[in-house]
CSV table of C-alpha atoms and ligand atoms in Angstrom, one decimal:
chain,number,residue,atom,x,y,z
A,1,MET,CA,129.4,111.8,115.5
A,2,SER,CA,131.1,114.3,113.4
A,3,TYR,CA,132.0,113.5,109.7
A,4,PRO,CA,133.4,116.8,108.2
A,5,ALA,CA,133.7,115.1,104.7
A,6,LEU,CA,130.1,115.2,104.6
A,7,ALA,CA,129.8,118.8,104.4
A,8,ALA,CA,130.1,118.9,100.6
A,9,ARG,CA,127.7,116.3,99.9
A,10,THR,CA,124.4,116.4,98.5
A,11,ALA,CA,122.2,113.4,99.6
A,12,VAL,CA,118.9,111.7,98.8
A,13,VAL,CA,117.6,109.5,101.8
A,14,THR,CA,114.4,107.3,100.9
A,15,GLY,CA,112.4,106.0,103.9
A,16,ALA,CA,113.3,109.1,105.9
A,17,ALA,CA,109.9,109.6,107.4
A,18,SER,CA,110.9,107.3,110.5
A,19,GLY,CA,113.5,105.2,111.7
A,20,MET,CA,117.1,104.9,110.2
A,21,GLY,CA,116.1,107.1,107.3
A,22,ALA,CA,115.3,110.0,109.3
A,23,ALA,CA,118.2,109.3,111.6
A,24,THR,CA,120.5,109.4,108.7
A,25,ALA,CA,119.1,112.6,107.2
A,26,ARG,CA,119.8,114.1,110.6
A,27,LEU,CA,123.0,112.9,110.9
A,28,LEU,CA,124.0,114.0,107.2
A,29,ALA,CA,122.2,117.3,107.5
A,30,ALA,CA,124.1,118.1,111.2
A,31,ASN,CA,127.4,117.5,109.2
A,32,GLY,CA,126.6,119.8,106.6
A,33,ALA,CA,125.2,117.7,103.8
A,34,ARG,CA,122.3,119.2,101.8
A,35,VAL,CA,119.5,116.3,102.2
A,36,ALA,CA,116.4,115.6,100.4
A,37,VAL,CA,114.1,113.4,102.2
A,38,LEU,CA,111.8,110.8,100.8
A,39,ALA,CA,108.7,109.0,101.8
A,40,ARG,CA,105.0,108.7,101.6
A,41,ARG,CA,103.9,110.7,104.7
A,42,THR,CA,104.3,114.4,103.7
A,43,ASP,CA,103.7,115.6,107.3
A,44,ARG,CA,106.4,113.5,108.6
A,45,LEU,CA,108.8,115.0,105.9
A,46,THR,CA,107.9,118.3,106.3
A,47,GLU,CA,108.2,118.1,110.0
A,48,LEU,CA,111.8,116.8,109.6
A,49,ALA,CA,112.8,119.1,106.9
A,50,ALA,CA,111.7,122.1,109.3
A,51,GLU,CA,113.8,120.5,112.3
A,52,LEU,CA,116.8,120.1,110.1
A,53,THR,CA,116.5,123.7,108.6
A,54,ALA,CA,116.2,125.3,112.0
A,55,ALA,CA,119.2,123.3,113.4
A,56,GLY,CA,121.1,125.4,110.7
A,57,GLY,CA,121.0,122.3,108.1
A,58,THR,CA,119.7,122.3,104.6
A,59,ALA,CA,116.8,119.9,103.7
A,60,LEU,CA,114.0,119.4,101.1
A,61,ALA,CA,111.0,117.1,101.8
A,62,VAL,CA,109.8,115.0,98.9
A,63,THR,CA,106.7,113.0,99.0
A,64,ALA,CA,107.3,109.9,97.2
A,65,ASP,CA,106.1,106.3,96.8
A,66,ILE,CA,109.1,104.0,95.6
A,67,THR,CA,106.7,101.4,94.3
A,68,ASP,CA,105.4,104.1,91.8
A,69,GLN,CA,107.9,104.9,88.8
A,70,ALA,CA,105.9,108.2,88.0
A,71,SER,CA,106.3,109.4,91.8
A,72,VAL,CA,109.9,108.5,91.8
A,73,ASP,CA,110.6,110.4,88.7
A,74,ALA,CA,108.6,113.2,89.9
A,75,ALA,CA,110.7,113.2,93.0
A,76,ALA,CA,113.8,113.3,91.0
A,77,GLU,CA,112.9,116.2,89.1
A,78,ALA,CA,111.9,118.1,92.3
A,79,VAL,CA,115.2,117.2,93.9
A,80,HIS,CA,117.3,118.0,90.6
A,81,ALA,CA,115.2,121.5,90.5
A,82,THR,CA,116.2,122.3,94.1
A,83,TYR,CA,119.8,121.0,94.5
A,84,GLY,CA,120.8,119.8,91.1
A,85,PRO,CA,122.8,116.5,90.8
A,86,VAL,CA,123.1,114.3,94.1
A,87,ASP,CA,126.1,112.4,94.9
A,88,LEU,CA,125.1,110.3,97.9
A,89,VAL,CA,122.0,108.0,97.7
A,90,VAL,CA,120.8,106.1,100.6
A,91,ASN,CA,118.1,103.5,99.5
A,92,ASN,CA,116.8,102.7,103.2
A,93,ALA,CA,112.9,102.6,102.5
A,94,GLY,CA,111.4,99.2,103.1
A,95,VAL,CA,108.7,97.0,104.6
A,96,MET,CA,108.7,93.8,106.5
A,97,LEU,CA,105.3,91.9,106.5
A,98,PRO,CA,106.1,88.5,108.0
A,99,ASN,CA,103.4,85.5,107.8
A,100,PRO,CA,103.5,81.9,107.3
A,101,LEU,CA,104.3,81.1,103.6
A,102,ALA,CA,101.4,78.9,103.8
A,103,ASP,CA,98.9,81.7,104.2
A,104,GLY,CA,99.6,82.6,100.6
A,105,ARG,CA,99.9,86.4,101.3
A,106,LEU,CA,100.5,87.5,97.8
A,107,ASP,CA,99.4,91.0,98.7
A,108,GLU,CA,102.3,91.0,101.3
A,109,TRP,CA,104.8,89.5,99.0
A,110,THR,CA,104.0,91.8,96.2
A,111,ARG,CA,104.5,94.9,98.4
A,112,MET,CA,107.7,93.7,100.0
A,113,ILE,CA,109.2,92.7,96.7
A,114,ASP,CA,108.1,96.1,95.2
A,115,THR,CA,109.2,98.2,98.0
A,116,ASN,CA,112.3,96.5,99.2
A,117,LEU,CA,113.6,95.3,95.6
A,118,THR,CA,112.1,97.1,92.5
A,119,GLY,CA,111.9,100.3,94.9
A,120,ALA,CA,115.4,100.5,95.3
A,121,LEU,CA,115.9,99.8,91.8
A,122,ARG,CA,113.6,102.7,90.7
A,123,VAL,CA,115.7,104.9,93.2
A,124,LEU,CA,118.8,103.6,91.7
A,125,ARG,CA,117.6,104.2,88.1
A,126,ALA,CA,116.6,107.8,88.9
A,127,PHE,CA,119.9,108.8,90.4
A,128,THR,CA,122.9,106.7,89.0
A,129,GLY,CA,123.6,109.1,86.3
A,130,ASP,CA,124.0,111.7,89.1
A,131,LEU,CA,126.2,109.7,90.9
A,132,ALA,CA,128.3,108.4,87.7
A,133,ALA,CA,128.8,112.2,86.9
A,134,ALA,CA,129.9,113.2,90.2
A,135,ALA,CA,132.8,110.5,90.3
A,136,ALA,CA,133.8,111.3,87.0
A,137,GLU,CA,134.5,114.8,88.2
A,138,GLY,CA,136.6,113.5,90.8
A,139,ARG,CA,133.9,113.9,93.7
A,140,THR,CA,133.0,111.0,96.1
A,141,ALA,CA,129.7,109.3,95.1
A,142,ASP,CA,127.9,106.9,97.0
A,143,LEU,CA,125.0,104.5,96.7
A,144,VAL,CA,124.2,102.9,100.2
A,145,ASN,CA,121.7,100.0,100.2
A,146,VAL,CA,120.1,99.1,103.7
A,147,SER,CA,119.7,95.5,103.3
A,148,SER,CA,119.2,93.5,106.8
A,149,ILE,CA,120.9,90.5,108.8
A,150,ALA,CA,117.7,88.7,107.3
A,151,SER,CA,119.6,88.3,104.1
A,152,HIS,CA,121.8,85.9,105.9
A,153,VAL,CA,120.0,84.6,108.8
A,154,LEU,CA,116.6,82.3,108.4
A,155,PHE,CA,113.8,83.4,110.2
A,156,PRO,CA,110.6,81.5,109.9
A,157,ASP,CA,107.7,83.5,108.5
A,158,TYR,CA,110.0,86.0,107.4
A,159,ALA,CA,110.9,84.1,104.0
A,160,VAL,CA,109.8,86.8,101.5
A,161,TYR,CA,111.0,89.6,103.6
A,162,GLY,CA,114.3,87.5,103.9
A,163,ALA,CA,114.3,87.0,100.0
A,164,THR,CA,114.0,90.9,99.3
A,165,LYS,CA,116.9,91.7,101.4
A,166,ALA,CA,118.9,88.8,100.1
A,167,ALA,CA,118.3,90.1,96.7
A,168,LEU,CA,119.1,93.6,97.7
A,169,THR,CA,122.4,92.4,99.0
A,170,GLN,CA,123.2,90.4,96.0
A,171,LEU,CA,122.3,93.5,93.9
A,172,SER,CA,124.7,95.4,95.6
A,173,ALA,CA,127.4,93.0,94.9
A,174,ALA,CA,126.8,92.9,91.3
A,175,LEU,CA,126.3,96.7,91.1
A,176,ARG,CA,129.7,97.1,92.5
A,177,THR,CA,131.1,95.3,89.2
A,178,GLU,CA,129.4,98.0,87.0
A,179,LEU,CA,129.7,101.0,89.3
A,180,GLY,CA,133.2,100.4,90.9
A,181,PRO,CA,135.0,100.9,87.6
A,182,LEU,CA,133.2,104.5,87.4
A,183,ASP,CA,134.4,105.0,91.2
A,184,VAL,CA,130.9,105.1,92.2
A,185,ARG,CA,130.9,103.2,95.6
A,186,VAL,CA,128.1,100.9,96.3
A,187,SER,CA,127.9,99.7,100.0
A,188,THR,CA,125.4,97.5,101.8
A,189,VAL,CA,124.5,98.2,105.5
A,190,GLU,CA,122.9,95.0,107.1
A,191,PRO,CA,121.4,95.8,110.6
A,192,GLY,CA,120.0,93.5,113.0
A,193,LEU,CA,117.1,94.4,115.5
A,194,THR,CA,116.8,97.9,115.7
A,195,ASP,CA,114.2,100.0,117.5
A,196,THR,CA,111.9,101.8,114.6
A,197,GLU,CA,108.5,101.7,113.1
A,198,LEU,CA,109.3,98.6,111.2
A,199,GLY,CA,107.0,96.0,113.0
A,200,GLY,CA,104.2,98.4,112.9
A,201,HIS,CA,102.8,97.0,109.7
A,202,ILE,CA,102.6,93.4,110.8
A,203,ASP,CA,99.1,92.0,110.7
A,204,ASN,CA,99.5,88.7,112.5
A,205,PRO,CA,99.1,89.1,116.2
A,206,VAL,CA,101.4,86.1,117.1
A,207,LEU,CA,104.1,87.4,115.1
A,208,ARG,CA,103.5,90.9,116.5
A,209,GLU,CA,104.1,89.6,119.8
A,210,GLN,CA,106.9,87.6,119.0
A,211,LEU,CA,108.9,90.5,117.7
A,212,GLY,CA,107.7,92.5,120.8
A,213,GLY,CA,109.2,89.5,122.7
A,214,MET,CA,112.6,90.2,120.9
A,215,PHE,CA,112.6,93.8,122.0
A,216,GLY,CA,112.1,92.7,125.5
A,217,ALA,CA,115.0,90.4,125.4
A,218,ILE,CA,117.5,92.2,123.5
A,219,PRO,CA,118.5,95.6,124.1
A,220,ALA,CA,117.9,96.5,120.3
A,221,LEU,CA,120.0,99.0,118.2
A,222,ALA,CA,118.7,102.6,118.0
A,223,ALA,CA,118.1,104.0,114.4
A,224,GLU,CA,120.8,106.4,115.3
A,225,ASP,CA,123.6,103.5,115.7
A,226,VAL,CA,122.5,102.5,112.0
A,227,ALA,CA,122.7,106.0,111.1
A,228,ASP,CA,126.2,106.6,112.4
A,229,LEU,CA,127.5,103.4,110.5
A,230,ILE,CA,126.0,104.9,107.3
A,231,GLY,CA,127.9,108.3,108.1
A,232,TYR,CA,131.2,106.6,108.9
A,233,THR,CA,130.7,104.3,105.6
A,234,VAL,CA,130.4,107.3,103.2
A,235,SER,CA,132.8,109.6,104.6
A,236,ARG,CA,135.9,107.4,103.9
A,237,PRO,CA,138.0,108.6,101.3
A,238,ARG,CA,136.7,107.8,97.9
A,239,HIS,CA,138.9,104.8,97.1
A,240,VAL,CA,138.0,103.1,100.4
A,241,ASN,CA,134.5,100.8,100.1
A,242,LEU,CA,133.6,99.5,103.5
A,243,ARG,CA,131.3,97.5,101.2
A,244,GLN,CA,129.2,95.4,103.3
A,245,SER,CA,128.7,95.9,106.9
A,246,ILE,CA,126.7,93.8,109.4
A,247,VAL,CA,125.8,95.9,112.7
A,248,LEU,CA,123.9,93.8,115.4
A,249,PRO,CA,123.0,94.5,119.3
A,250,THR,CA,125.6,92.8,121.1
A,251,ARG,CA,123.4,90.4,122.4
A,252,GLN,CA,121.9,89.1,119.0
A,253,ALA,CA,123.7,86.3,117.8
B,301,NDP,P1,110.6,102.6,109.5
B,301,NDP,O1,109.3,101.6,109.3
B,301,NDP,O2,110.7,103.2,110.6
B,301,NDP,O3,111.1,103.0,108.1
B,301,NDP,C1,110.9,102.7,107.0
B,301,NDP,C2,110.7,104.0,106.1
B,301,NDP,O4,110.1,103.3,104.7
B,301,NDP,C3,109.5,104.6,106.5
B,301,NDP,O5,110.0,106.0,106.6
B,301,NDP,C4,108.4,104.6,105.3
B,301,NDP,O6,107.9,105.9,105.4
B,301,NDP,C5,109.5,104.4,104.1
B,301,NDP,N1,108.7,103.5,103.0
B,301,NDP,C6,107.8,102.7,103.3
B,301,NDP,N2,107.3,102.1,102.2
B,301,NDP,C7,107.7,103.1,101.2
B,301,NDP,C8,107.3,103.5,99.8
B,301,NDP,N3,106.5,102.8,99.2
B,301,NDP,N4,107.7,104.7,99.4
B,301,NDP,C9,108.6,105.5,100.0
B,301,NDP,N5,108.8,105.2,101.1
B,301,NDP,C10,108.3,104.2,102.0
B,301,NDP,O7,111.8,101.1,109.8
B,301,NDP,P2,113.4,101.3,109.7
B,301,NDP,O8,113.9,102.3,109.8
B,301,NDP,O9,113.6,99.9,110.5
B,301,NDP,O10,113.8,100.7,108.0
B,301,NDP,C11,114.6,101.3,107.3
B,301,NDP,C12,115.1,100.1,106.6
B,301,NDP,O11,115.9,99.3,107.6
B,301,NDP,C13,114.2,99.0,105.8
B,301,NDP,O12,114.7,98.8,104.5
B,301,NDP,C14,114.2,97.8,106.8
B,301,NDP,O13,113.9,96.9,106.0
B,301,NDP,C15,115.6,97.7,107.4
B,301,NDP,N6,116.0,97.1,108.2
B,301,NDP,C16,115.5,97.3,109.7
B,301,NDP,C17,115.7,96.5,110.5
B,301,NDP,C18,115.1,96.7,111.9
B,301,NDP,O14,115.0,95.8,112.8
B,301,NDP,N7,114.2,97.9,112.3
B,301,NDP,C19,116.7,95.3,110.5
B,301,NDP,C20,117.3,95.2,109.4
B,301,NDP,C21,116.9,96.0,108.3
B,301,NDP,P3,106.2,106.2,104.8
B,301,NDP,O15,105.3,105.1,105.2
B,301,NDP,O16,105.9,107.7,105.1
B,301,NDP,O17,106.4,105.8,103.3
């Protein structure tokens, strides 16, 4: 999709090594935005940045682990050194590690909370100053948090994942009360079943198969469908906030 308003923007997209993050980076770059792509897998980011640049875009690969404060600080420094302040942040990185609560998987709970919630906060902490400054100059400034339908709908064995996403949705709503008055637009995008690498970290064979079954039963969204919604959301005039969007495959209730 074409969103000419994005040509003037400087963006950071987390979790851009794959899935929705990579698709969003592609959409932003294709529309003329300068895009810093963040994730842990350097090879994927380098490849993506090369692809975007070869297509005429402007992209910077920045290896970063959002569970590590020093890594996020270094990433912000690298982005600022190359692009200066940013005006569009897509907090997209996330992990989904389902298991029965009774299994007591503190390792997975910690990792999900530290990535999906605290990680998003670390990124917010690194770039909110940029967003506030851009808005104060009269430019459009966006923070997009990628949450999930799992913040509203309950799935057995996905309790902690759902809790992290509900927290992110709540955080976005609360942030609007602080950042909205500064003209920083905070929006939440809540996708349903989307064909990405997200299920690849599930270590429970029954749940892996169950998720595979869902993909068999329902034609899922493509990462590009979600990227398009993000592109649409951030290309509205600066006084218009499409503040919370749920996007599902048509066959997902
Ligand atoms: P992917 O697994 O394809 O993408 C997740 C991205 O996050 C990867 O690029 C990964 O890169 C990155 N990431 C994970 N951990 C970290 C970390 N510690 N630091 C930096 N980057 C990290 O899945 P999706 O594209 O589906 O996921 C994107 C978002 O969408 C997630 O927040 C997910 O919860 C949400 N979502 C997904 C749905 C789906 O059905 N797919 C539905 C609803 C919401 P790397 O491993 O290189 O760090």
